[in-house]
XYZ file of C-alpha atoms in Angstrom:
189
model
C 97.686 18.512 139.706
C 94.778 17.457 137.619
C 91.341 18.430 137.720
C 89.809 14.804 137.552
C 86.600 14.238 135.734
C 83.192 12.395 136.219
C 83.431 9.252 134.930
C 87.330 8.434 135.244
C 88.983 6.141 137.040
C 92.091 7.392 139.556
C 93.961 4.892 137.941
C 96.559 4.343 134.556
C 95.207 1.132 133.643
C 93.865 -2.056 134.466
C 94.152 -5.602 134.086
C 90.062 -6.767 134.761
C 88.145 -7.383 132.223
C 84.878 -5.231 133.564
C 87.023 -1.822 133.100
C 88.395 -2.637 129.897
C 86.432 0.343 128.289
C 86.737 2.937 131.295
C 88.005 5.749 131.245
C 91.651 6.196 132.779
C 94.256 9.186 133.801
C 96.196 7.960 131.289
C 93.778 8.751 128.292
C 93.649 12.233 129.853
C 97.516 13.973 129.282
C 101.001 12.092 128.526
C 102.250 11.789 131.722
C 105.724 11.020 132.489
C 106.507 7.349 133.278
C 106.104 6.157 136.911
C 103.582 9.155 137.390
C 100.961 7.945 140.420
C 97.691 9.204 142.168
C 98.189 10.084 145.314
C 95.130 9.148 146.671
C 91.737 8.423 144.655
C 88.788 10.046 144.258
C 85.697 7.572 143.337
C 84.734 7.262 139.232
C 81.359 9.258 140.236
C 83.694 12.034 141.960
C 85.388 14.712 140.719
C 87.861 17.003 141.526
C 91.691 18.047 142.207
C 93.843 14.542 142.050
C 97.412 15.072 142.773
C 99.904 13.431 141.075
C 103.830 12.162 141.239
C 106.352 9.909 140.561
C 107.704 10.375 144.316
C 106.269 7.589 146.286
C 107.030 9.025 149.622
C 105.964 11.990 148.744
C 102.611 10.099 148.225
C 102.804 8.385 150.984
C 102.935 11.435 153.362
C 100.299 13.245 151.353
C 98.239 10.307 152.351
C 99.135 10.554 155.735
C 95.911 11.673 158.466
C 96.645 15.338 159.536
C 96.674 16.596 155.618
C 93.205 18.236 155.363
C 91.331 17.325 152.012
C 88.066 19.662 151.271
C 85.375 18.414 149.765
C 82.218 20.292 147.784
C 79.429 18.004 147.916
C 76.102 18.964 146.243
C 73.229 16.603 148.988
C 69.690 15.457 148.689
C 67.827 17.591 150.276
C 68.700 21.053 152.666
C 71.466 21.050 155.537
C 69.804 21.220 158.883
C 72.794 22.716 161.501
C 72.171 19.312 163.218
C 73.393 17.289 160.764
C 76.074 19.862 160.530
C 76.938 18.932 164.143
C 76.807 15.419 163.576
C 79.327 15.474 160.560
C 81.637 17.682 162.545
C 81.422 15.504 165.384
C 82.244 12.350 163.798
C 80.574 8.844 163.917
C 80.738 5.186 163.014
C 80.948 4.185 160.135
C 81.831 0.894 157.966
C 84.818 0.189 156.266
C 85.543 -1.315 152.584
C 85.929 -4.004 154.522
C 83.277 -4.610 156.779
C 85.101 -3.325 159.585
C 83.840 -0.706 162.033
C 85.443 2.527 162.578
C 84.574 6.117 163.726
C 85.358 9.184 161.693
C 87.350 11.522 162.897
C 86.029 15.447 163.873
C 85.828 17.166 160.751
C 84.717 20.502 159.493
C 82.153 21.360 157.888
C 79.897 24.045 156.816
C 76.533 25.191 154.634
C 77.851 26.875 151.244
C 75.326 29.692 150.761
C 75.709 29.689 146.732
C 76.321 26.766 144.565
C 80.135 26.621 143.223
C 80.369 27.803 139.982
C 82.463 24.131 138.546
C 81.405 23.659 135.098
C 78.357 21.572 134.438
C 78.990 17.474 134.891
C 79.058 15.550 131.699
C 75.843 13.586 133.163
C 72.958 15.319 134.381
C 71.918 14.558 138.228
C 68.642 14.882 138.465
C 65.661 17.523 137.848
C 64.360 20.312 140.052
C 61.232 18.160 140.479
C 62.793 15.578 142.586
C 62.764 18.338 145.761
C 65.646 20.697 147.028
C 69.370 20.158 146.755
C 72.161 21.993 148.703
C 75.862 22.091 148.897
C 78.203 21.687 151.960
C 82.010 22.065 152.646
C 83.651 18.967 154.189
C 87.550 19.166 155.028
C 88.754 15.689 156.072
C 92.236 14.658 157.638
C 91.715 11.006 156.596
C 90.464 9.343 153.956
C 88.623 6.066 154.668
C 86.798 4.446 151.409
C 83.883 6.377 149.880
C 83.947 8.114 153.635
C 82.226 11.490 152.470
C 79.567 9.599 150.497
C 79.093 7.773 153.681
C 79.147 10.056 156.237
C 75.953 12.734 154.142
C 73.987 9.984 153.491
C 74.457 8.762 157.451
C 72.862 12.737 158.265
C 70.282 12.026 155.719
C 71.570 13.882 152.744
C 72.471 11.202 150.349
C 75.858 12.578 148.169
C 74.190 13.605 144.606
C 77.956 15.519 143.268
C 81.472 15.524 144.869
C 84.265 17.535 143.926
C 87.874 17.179 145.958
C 88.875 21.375 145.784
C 92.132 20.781 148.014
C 94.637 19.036 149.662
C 96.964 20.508 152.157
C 97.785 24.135 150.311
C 96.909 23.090 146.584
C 93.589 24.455 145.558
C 91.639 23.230 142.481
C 91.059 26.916 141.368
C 89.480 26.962 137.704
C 91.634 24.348 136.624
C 88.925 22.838 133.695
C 87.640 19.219 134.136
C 90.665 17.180 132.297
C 92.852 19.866 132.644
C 96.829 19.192 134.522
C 99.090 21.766 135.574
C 102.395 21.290 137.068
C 102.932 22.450 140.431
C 106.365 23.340 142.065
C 105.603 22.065 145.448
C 103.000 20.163 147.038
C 101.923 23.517 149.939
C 100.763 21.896 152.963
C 101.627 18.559 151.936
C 104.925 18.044 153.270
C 106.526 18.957 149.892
């Protein structure tokens, strides 16, 4: 598991020119060869990344019934009907251009902000109006989809930080950070 920073890519390397002089997981620890994301998280996200060199392992990590949680600090306060809209689901646009409809999800007001360490890059000043965090768990994983789905309710995405998938909790893992885990709780492994 690694605690992926703002500003990385979820990726080892690349062969376009544009990302040349990103940051990748690679830069990060020495993994062992073959190591893979399982999943991504965006470059502007943050959060617990999971990684392997067992591709079907991957693959069912990936699969929709593993719940991911999300911490997402918003634009502006959480009404409880944008709550209901979230949990409800809605349509939505793929990567693609293609139409599709979230599932149901949970979600829920956090009451205090998380205590994550501060992000390398500041977000914005008091001055700009109220912020608040929510909780989001997912059981797919559609492009950008939590980004997406706040700003849909109104509350544009400002900071988003994965904290879990299946059983594995980002705890106080630092950002940067990796830690081997013996098996993938929740995950199917």
């Amino acid at each position: 598991m690694l605690h992926k920073p703002y500003g990385c890519l979820s990726q080892f390397r690349s062969e376009f020119k544009g990302e040349r002089n990103k940051q990748f997981l690679g830069a990060l620890h020495d993994f062992p060869p073959g190591t893979m994301a399982i999943g991504r998280l965006d470059e502007a996200s943050e959060g617990l990344l999971l990684l392997t060199t067992d591709g079907a392992l991957s693959a069912q990590v990936r699969s929709p019934g593993v719940e991911k949680e999300y911490y997402a600090q918003v634009d502006g306060l959480v009404t409880d009907e944008a709550l209901a809209q979230l949990q409800a689901g809605f349509a939505l646009r793929a990567a693609d251009g293609a139409a599709y409809h979230t599932a149901p999800c949970q979600a829920r007001r956090l009451t205090t902000a998380p205590p994550f360490a501060p992000r390398t890059r500041k977000i914005r000043d008091e001055r700009h109006g109220p912020t608040s965090w929510l909780a989001i768990v997912l059981t797919e994983g559609k492009f950008r989809q939590v980004r997406k789905m706040t700003a849909a309710v109104g509350l544009p995405t400002l900071r988003l930080v994965r904290v879990r998938v299946g059983g594995v909790w980002l705890g106080d893992l630092a950002p940067g950070e990796a830690r081997e885990v013996a098996a993938f709780a929740g995950c199917g492994g």
